[in-house]
């Protein structure tokens, strides 16, 4: 079964760092782009960026460039999303998703999401 | 950036109704348009990709059409499990989503 398993919920204070993970299984992890999507409480979906684990080619939405870092460790089929200094406005659900096609960039497999709460 | 605008933002419908949701792009995106369904507390699910291709396992009552700037998602006969929020997403350039359309029970 193709699946993405995300790390558990996090509660952090403003200014702290954080790295959440997304582990792929059931397919060739290095052959598909993996993306991250933010959903703030009660709001819509926002595409953050993607990484190609095969060569770590990474692309960001301009809205998130410089705010987060996307990385991957292909040896353990895991992608990451990290923050160096969290803000309250980073409170959201974060989904990872496989991009099933290199041209249409549709997201065909999703993780269950990781809730990040940033509060003093 | 390409802006995606969905209409309506919400709608009320009954089981068995035909439902149409519209998505408009701020510039031509050919057929680089995908549709997702999201239920509360659950990750989105891909329904339609490349404007009109049905994702494997998705019921045939869902269909998509359009090209250029105007697209539609149609549910031919609304079922109880279809009450959810629907999002379009363009992938012509840096991907972006529409604001969502919530389909509620009438």
mmCIF file of C-alpha atoms in Angstrom:
data_model
loop_
_atom_site.group_PDB
_atom_site.id
_atom_site.type_symbol
_atom_site.label_atom_id
_atom_site.label_comp_id
_atom_site.label_asym_id
_atom_site.label_seq_id
_atom_site.Cartn_x
_atom_site.Cartn_y
_atom_site.Cartn_z
ATOM 1 C CA UNK A 1 0.000 0.000 0.000
ATOM 2 C CA UNK A 2 1.289 3.428 -0.945
ATOM 3 C CA UNK A 3 1.252 5.680 2.073
ATOM 4 C CA UNK A 4 2.793 8.705 3.720
ATOM 5 C CA UNK A 5 3.101 8.615 7.501
ATOM 6 C CA UNK A 6 3.586 11.941 9.242
ATOM 7 C CA UNK A 7 5.037 12.645 12.652
ATOM 8 C CA UNK A 8 2.841 13.473 15.610
ATOM 9 C CA UNK A 9 1.325 16.687 16.867
ATOM 10 C CA UNK A 10 3.662 19.362 18.216
ATOM 11 C CA UNK A 11 3.173 22.123 20.773
ATOM 12 C CA UNK A 12 5.920 24.754 20.767
ATOM 13 C CA UNK A 13 6.660 28.223 22.045
ATOM 14 C CA UNK A 14 7.353 31.227 19.813
ATOM 15 C CA UNK A 15 11.003 31.357 18.808
ATOM 16 C CA UNK A 16 11.567 27.613 19.103
ATOM 17 C CA UNK A 17 12.708 25.450 16.202
ATOM 18 C CA UNK A 18 10.831 22.480 14.813
ATOM 19 C CA UNK A 19 11.240 19.739 12.223
ATOM 20 C CA UNK A 20 8.321 17.528 11.227
ATOM 21 C CA UNK A 21 8.568 14.455 9.053
ATOM 22 C CA UNK A 22 6.787 12.484 6.362
ATOM 23 C CA UNK A 23 7.831 8.893 5.650
ATOM 24 C CA UNK A 24 6.872 7.267 2.378
ATOM 25 C CA UNK A 25 6.357 3.577 1.777
ATOM 26 C CA UNK A 26 4.956 1.239 -0.849
ATOM 27 C CA UNK A 27 6.497 3.080 -3.801
ATOM 28 C CA UNK A 28 9.816 4.365 -5.108
ATOM 29 C CA UNK A 29 10.313 7.344 -2.805
ATOM 30 C CA UNK A 30 13.070 8.845 -4.947
ATOM 31 C CA UNK A 31 10.923 8.940 -8.093
ATOM 32 C CA UNK A 32 8.135 11.303 -7.026
ATOM 33 C CA UNK A 33 8.058 14.883 -5.809
ATOM 34 C CA UNK A 34 6.821 15.335 -2.230
ATOM 35 C CA UNK A 35 5.070 18.563 -1.318
ATOM 36 C CA UNK A 36 3.864 20.312 1.814
ATOM 37 C CA UNK A 37 0.508 22.036 2.249
ATOM 38 C CA UNK A 38 -0.558 24.305 5.100
ATOM 39 C CA UNK A 39 -4.087 24.626 6.425
ATOM 40 C CA UNK A 40 -4.575 27.233 9.102
ATOM 41 C CA UNK A 41 -7.500 26.726 11.508
ATOM 42 C CA UNK A 42 -10.788 27.048 9.651
ATOM 43 C CA UNK A 43 -9.057 28.114 6.444
ATOM 44 C CA UNK A 44 -8.213 26.728 3.010
ATOM 45 C CA UNK A 45 -5.234 24.925 1.567
ATOM 46 C CA UNK A 46 -1.927 26.641 0.801
ATOM 47 C CA UNK A 47 0.826 25.013 -1.243
ATOM 48 C CA UNK A 48 4.194 25.581 0.430
ATOM 49 C CA UNK A 49 6.804 23.813 -1.674
ATOM 50 C CA UNK A 50 8.129 20.539 -2.966
ATOM 51 C CA UNK A 51 11.230 18.378 -3.012
ATOM 52 C CA UNK A 52 12.404 15.659 -5.346
ATOM 53 C CA UNK A 53 14.068 13.138 -3.022
ATOM 54 C CA UNK A 54 16.083 11.643 -5.856
ATOM 55 C CA UNK A 55 18.342 14.684 -6.101
ATOM 56 C CA UNK A 56 16.942 17.022 -3.390
ATOM 57 C CA UNK A 57 15.814 19.589 -5.981
ATOM 58 C CA UNK A 58 13.580 21.903 -3.941
ATOM 59 C CA UNK A 59 11.113 24.613 -4.946
ATOM 60 C CA UNK A 60 9.147 26.973 -2.738
ATOM 61 C CA UNK A 61 6.059 29.076 -3.056
ATOM 62 C CA UNK A 62 7.129 32.743 -2.861
ATOM 63 C CA UNK A 63 4.862 33.047 0.196
ATOM 64 C CA UNK A 64 6.954 30.505 2.094
ATOM 65 C CA UNK A 65 10.425 31.077 0.654
ATOM 66 C CA UNK A 66 12.769 31.904 3.526
ATOM 67 C CA UNK A 67 10.140 31.012 6.143
ATOM 68 C CA UNK A 68 10.589 27.232 6.111
ATOM 69 C CA UNK A 69 13.079 24.661 4.877
ATOM 70 C CA UNK A 70 12.111 21.497 3.035
ATOM 71 C CA UNK A 71 14.558 18.608 2.972
ATOM 72 C CA UNK A 72 14.654 14.851 2.480
ATOM 73 C CA UNK A 73 16.709 11.824 3.482
ATOM 74 C CA UNK A 74 16.255 9.292 0.701
ATOM 75 C CA UNK A 75 18.057 6.592 2.680
ATOM 76 C CA UNK A 76 15.088 6.431 5.035
ATOM 77 C CA UNK A 77 12.398 7.595 2.559
ATOM 78 C CA UNK A 78 11.557 10.632 4.655
ATOM 79 C CA UNK A 79 10.843 14.257 3.828
ATOM 80 C CA UNK A 80 10.992 17.080 6.330
ATOM 81 C CA UNK A 81 9.582 20.531 6.930
ATOM 82 C CA UNK A 82 11.395 22.714 9.388
ATOM 83 C CA UNK A 83 11.286 26.108 11.043
ATOM 84 C CA UNK A 84 14.189 27.846 12.734
ATOM 85 C CA UNK A 85 12.057 30.263 14.750
ATOM 86 C CA UNK A 86 8.361 29.583 15.083
ATOM 87 C CA UNK A 87 5.687 32.261 15.260
ATOM 88 C CA UNK A 88 2.146 32.047 16.565
ATOM 89 C CA UNK A 89 0.986 32.430 12.977
ATOM 90 C CA UNK A 90 2.629 29.079 12.130
ATOM 91 C CA UNK A 91 -0.140 27.359 14.080
ATOM 92 C CA UNK A 92 -1.769 25.091 11.504
ATOM 93 C CA UNK A 93 -2.214 21.610 10.152
ATOM 94 C CA UNK A 94 0.573 20.605 7.781
ATOM 95 C CA UNK A 95 0.071 17.907 5.180
ATOM 96 C CA UNK A 96 2.646 16.192 3.048
ATOM 97 C CA UNK A 97 1.511 14.810 -0.277
ATOM 98 C CA UNK A 98 3.023 12.918 -3.182
ATOM 99 C CA UNK A 99 2.898 14.642 -6.534
ATOM 100 C CA UNK A 100 1.839 11.791 -8.783
ATOM 101 C CA UNK A 101 2.840 13.318 -12.095
ATOM 102 C CA UNK A 102 5.828 15.486 -13.040
ATOM 103 C CA UNK A 103 3.726 17.683 -15.372
ATOM 104 C CA UNK A 104 0.334 18.058 -13.759
ATOM 105 C CA UNK A 105 1.649 18.141 -10.171
ATOM 106 C CA UNK A 106 -1.527 16.661 -8.786
ATOM 107 C CA UNK A 107 -1.297 15.322 -5.250
ATOM 108 C CA UNK A 108 -2.520 11.747 -5.285
ATOM 109 C CA UNK A 109 -1.355 10.419 -1.913
ATOM 110 C CA UNK A 110 -1.637 12.429 1.288
ATOM 111 C CA UNK A 111 -0.387 12.012 4.810
ATOM 112 C CA UNK A 112 -2.870 12.383 7.669
ATOM 113 C CA UNK A 113 -1.368 15.695 8.680
ATOM 114 C CA UNK A 114 0.684 17.069 11.568
ATOM 115 C CA UNK A 115 -0.865 19.658 13.853
ATOM 116 C CA UNK A 116 1.549 22.367 14.947
ATOM 117 C CA UNK A 117 0.485 24.663 17.769
ATOM 118 C CA UNK A 118 2.671 27.641 18.645
ATOM 119 C CA UNK A 119 1.687 29.398 21.834
ATOM 120 C CA UNK A 120 3.395 31.103 24.735
ATOM 121 C CA UNK B 1 1.072 34.498 -9.212
ATOM 122 C CA UNK B 2 -2.013 32.820 -10.632
ATOM 123 C CA UNK B 3 -5.150 33.437 -8.573
ATOM 124 C CA UNK B 4 -7.866 30.813 -8.451
ATOM 125 C CA UNK B 5 -11.424 31.876 -7.674
ATOM 126 C CA UNK B 6 -14.140 29.354 -6.888
ATOM 127 C CA UNK B 7 -17.854 29.970 -6.932
ATOM 128 C CA UNK B 8 -19.954 29.675 -5.017
ATOM 129 C CA UNK B 9 -18.120 29.735 -1.681
ATOM 130 C CA UNK B 10 -20.847 27.534 -0.264
ATOM 131 C CA UNK B 11 -24.026 25.879 -1.408
ATOM 132 C CA UNK B 12 -26.878 23.886 0.056
ATOM 133 C CA UNK B 13 -28.147 20.883 -1.847
ATOM 134 C CA UNK B 14 -30.194 17.744 -1.364
ATOM 135 C CA UNK B 15 -29.280 14.128 -1.941
ATOM 136 C CA UNK B 16 -29.801 13.360 -5.606
ATOM 137 C CA UNK B 17 -29.217 16.933 -6.787
ATOM 138 C CA UNK B 18 -26.856 17.793 -9.612
ATOM 139 C CA UNK B 19 -24.166 20.125 -8.249
ATOM 140 C CA UNK B 20 -21.769 22.289 -10.234
ATOM 141 C CA UNK B 21 -18.798 24.169 -8.812
ATOM 142 C CA UNK B 22 -16.864 26.682 -10.896
ATOM 143 C CA UNK B 23 -13.191 27.576 -10.740
ATOM 144 C CA UNK B 24 -11.696 30.502 -12.632
ATOM 145 C CA UNK B 25 -8.004 31.194 -13.133
ATOM 146 C CA UNK B 26 -6.563 34.713 -13.385
ATOM 147 C CA UNK B 27 -4.744 33.664 -16.571
ATOM 148 C CA UNK B 28 -4.842 30.733 -18.954
ATOM 149 C CA UNK B 29 -3.646 27.476 -17.389
ATOM 150 C CA UNK B 30 -4.495 25.102 -20.252
ATOM 151 C CA UNK B 31 -5.754 21.956 -18.476
ATOM 152 C CA UNK B 32 -3.394 22.147 -15.499
ATOM 153 C CA UNK B 33 -6.277 21.984 -13.069
ATOM 154 C CA UNK B 34 -6.977 19.468 -10.314
ATOM 155 C CA UNK B 35 -9.905 19.020 -7.914
ATOM 156 C CA UNK B 36 -9.859 17.762 -4.316
ATOM 157 C CA UNK B 37 -12.476 16.859 -1.733
ATOM 158 C CA UNK B 38 -11.876 17.462 1.962
ATOM 159 C CA UNK B 39 -14.022 16.355 4.870
ATOM 160 C CA UNK B 40 -13.594 17.873 8.347
ATOM 161 C CA UNK B 41 -10.479 16.652 10.139
ATOM 162 C CA UNK B 42 -9.350 14.535 7.187
ATOM 163 C CA UNK B 43 -6.671 15.077 4.571
ATOM 164 C CA UNK B 44 -7.802 16.159 1.093
ATOM 165 C CA UNK B 45 -8.527 13.514 -1.515
ATOM 166 C CA UNK B 46 -7.756 13.846 -5.218
ATOM 167 C CA UNK B 47 -10.878 13.583 -7.384
ATOM 168 C CA UNK B 48 -9.987 14.937 -10.819
ATOM 169 C CA UNK B 49 -6.635 15.736 -12.429
ATOM 170 C CA UNK B 50 -5.718 17.433 -15.702
ATOM 171 C CA UNK B 51 -9.146 19.107 -15.686
ATOM 172 C CA UNK B 52 -11.167 16.053 -16.678
ATOM 173 C CA UNK B 53 -9.372 12.812 -15.750
ATOM 174 C CA UNK B 54 -11.033 10.834 -12.998
ATOM 175 C CA UNK B 55 -8.661 9.585 -10.314
ATOM 176 C CA UNK B 56 -8.712 5.839 -9.829
ATOM 177 C CA UNK B 57 -11.341 4.737 -7.329
ATOM 178 C CA UNK B 58 -13.385 7.946 -7.500
ATOM 179 C CA UNK B 59 -17.078 7.402 -8.328
ATOM 180 C CA UNK B 60 -18.140 8.234 -11.861
ATOM 181 C CA UNK B 61 -20.749 10.738 -10.615
ATOM 182 C CA UNK B 62 -17.811 13.155 -10.330
ATOM 183 C CA UNK B 63 -16.666 14.828 -13.527
ATOM 184 C CA UNK B 64 -14.543 17.778 -14.515
ATOM 185 C CA UNK B 65 -14.397 19.971 -17.579
ATOM 186 C CA UNK B 66 -12.852 23.131 -18.917
ATOM 187 C CA UNK B 67 -9.628 24.563 -20.239
ATOM 188 C CA UNK B 68 -7.926 27.918 -20.363
ATOM 189 C CA UNK B 69 -9.385 29.955 -17.498
ATOM 190 C CA UNK B 70 -12.778 28.387 -16.740
ATOM 191 C CA UNK B 71 -13.359 24.995 -15.168
ATOM 192 C CA UNK B 72 -16.208 23.092 -13.565
ATOM 193 C CA UNK B 73 -16.577 20.185 -11.189
ATOM 194 C CA UNK B 74 -19.922 18.412 -11.479
ATOM 195 C CA UNK B 75 -21.479 15.882 -9.153
ATOM 196 C CA UNK B 76 -24.249 14.285 -11.176
ATOM 197 C CA UNK B 77 -26.297 12.950 -8.248
ATOM 198 C CA UNK B 78 -25.205 14.123 -4.813
ATOM 199 C CA UNK B 79 -24.751 11.361 -2.254
ATOM 200 C CA UNK B 80 -24.649 11.689 1.564
ATOM 201 C CA UNK B 81 -20.888 11.068 1.596
ATOM 202 C CA UNK B 82 -20.313 13.977 -0.831
ATOM 203 C CA UNK B 83 -21.039 16.695 1.706
ATOM 204 C CA UNK B 84 -17.598 18.226 2.047
ATOM 205 C CA UNK B 85 -15.423 21.129 0.919
ATOM 206 C CA UNK B 86 -14.048 21.073 -2.617
ATOM 207 C CA UNK B 87 -10.882 22.801 -3.795
ATOM 208 C CA UNK B 88 -9.483 23.444 -7.232
ATOM 209 C CA UNK B 89 -5.718 23.689 -7.690
ATOM 210 C CA UNK B 90 -3.746 24.978 -10.645
ATOM 211 C CA UNK B 91 -0.402 23.427 -11.493
ATOM 212 C CA UNK B 92 0.493 25.511 -14.551
ATOM 213 C CA UNK B 93 2.970 27.524 -12.516
ATOM 214 C CA UNK B 94 3.735 27.616 -8.775
ATOM 215 C CA UNK B 95 0.735 25.594 -7.582
ATOM 216 C CA UNK B 96 -2.107 27.405 -5.860
ATOM 217 C CA UNK B 97 -5.565 26.498 -4.594
ATOM 218 C CA UNK B 98 -8.945 28.106 -4.844
ATOM 219 C CA UNK B 99 -10.548 29.243 -1.589
ATOM 220 C CA UNK B 100 -12.839 26.215 -1.437
ATOM 221 C CA UNK B 101 -16.546 25.494 -1.877
ATOM 222 C CA UNK B 102 -18.442 23.988 1.029
ATOM 223 C CA UNK B 103 -21.293 21.706 0.018
ATOM 224 C CA UNK B 104 -23.858 21.468 2.803
ATOM 225 C CA UNK B 105 -27.046 19.531 3.343
ATOM 226 C CA UNK B 106 -30.239 21.419 2.448
#
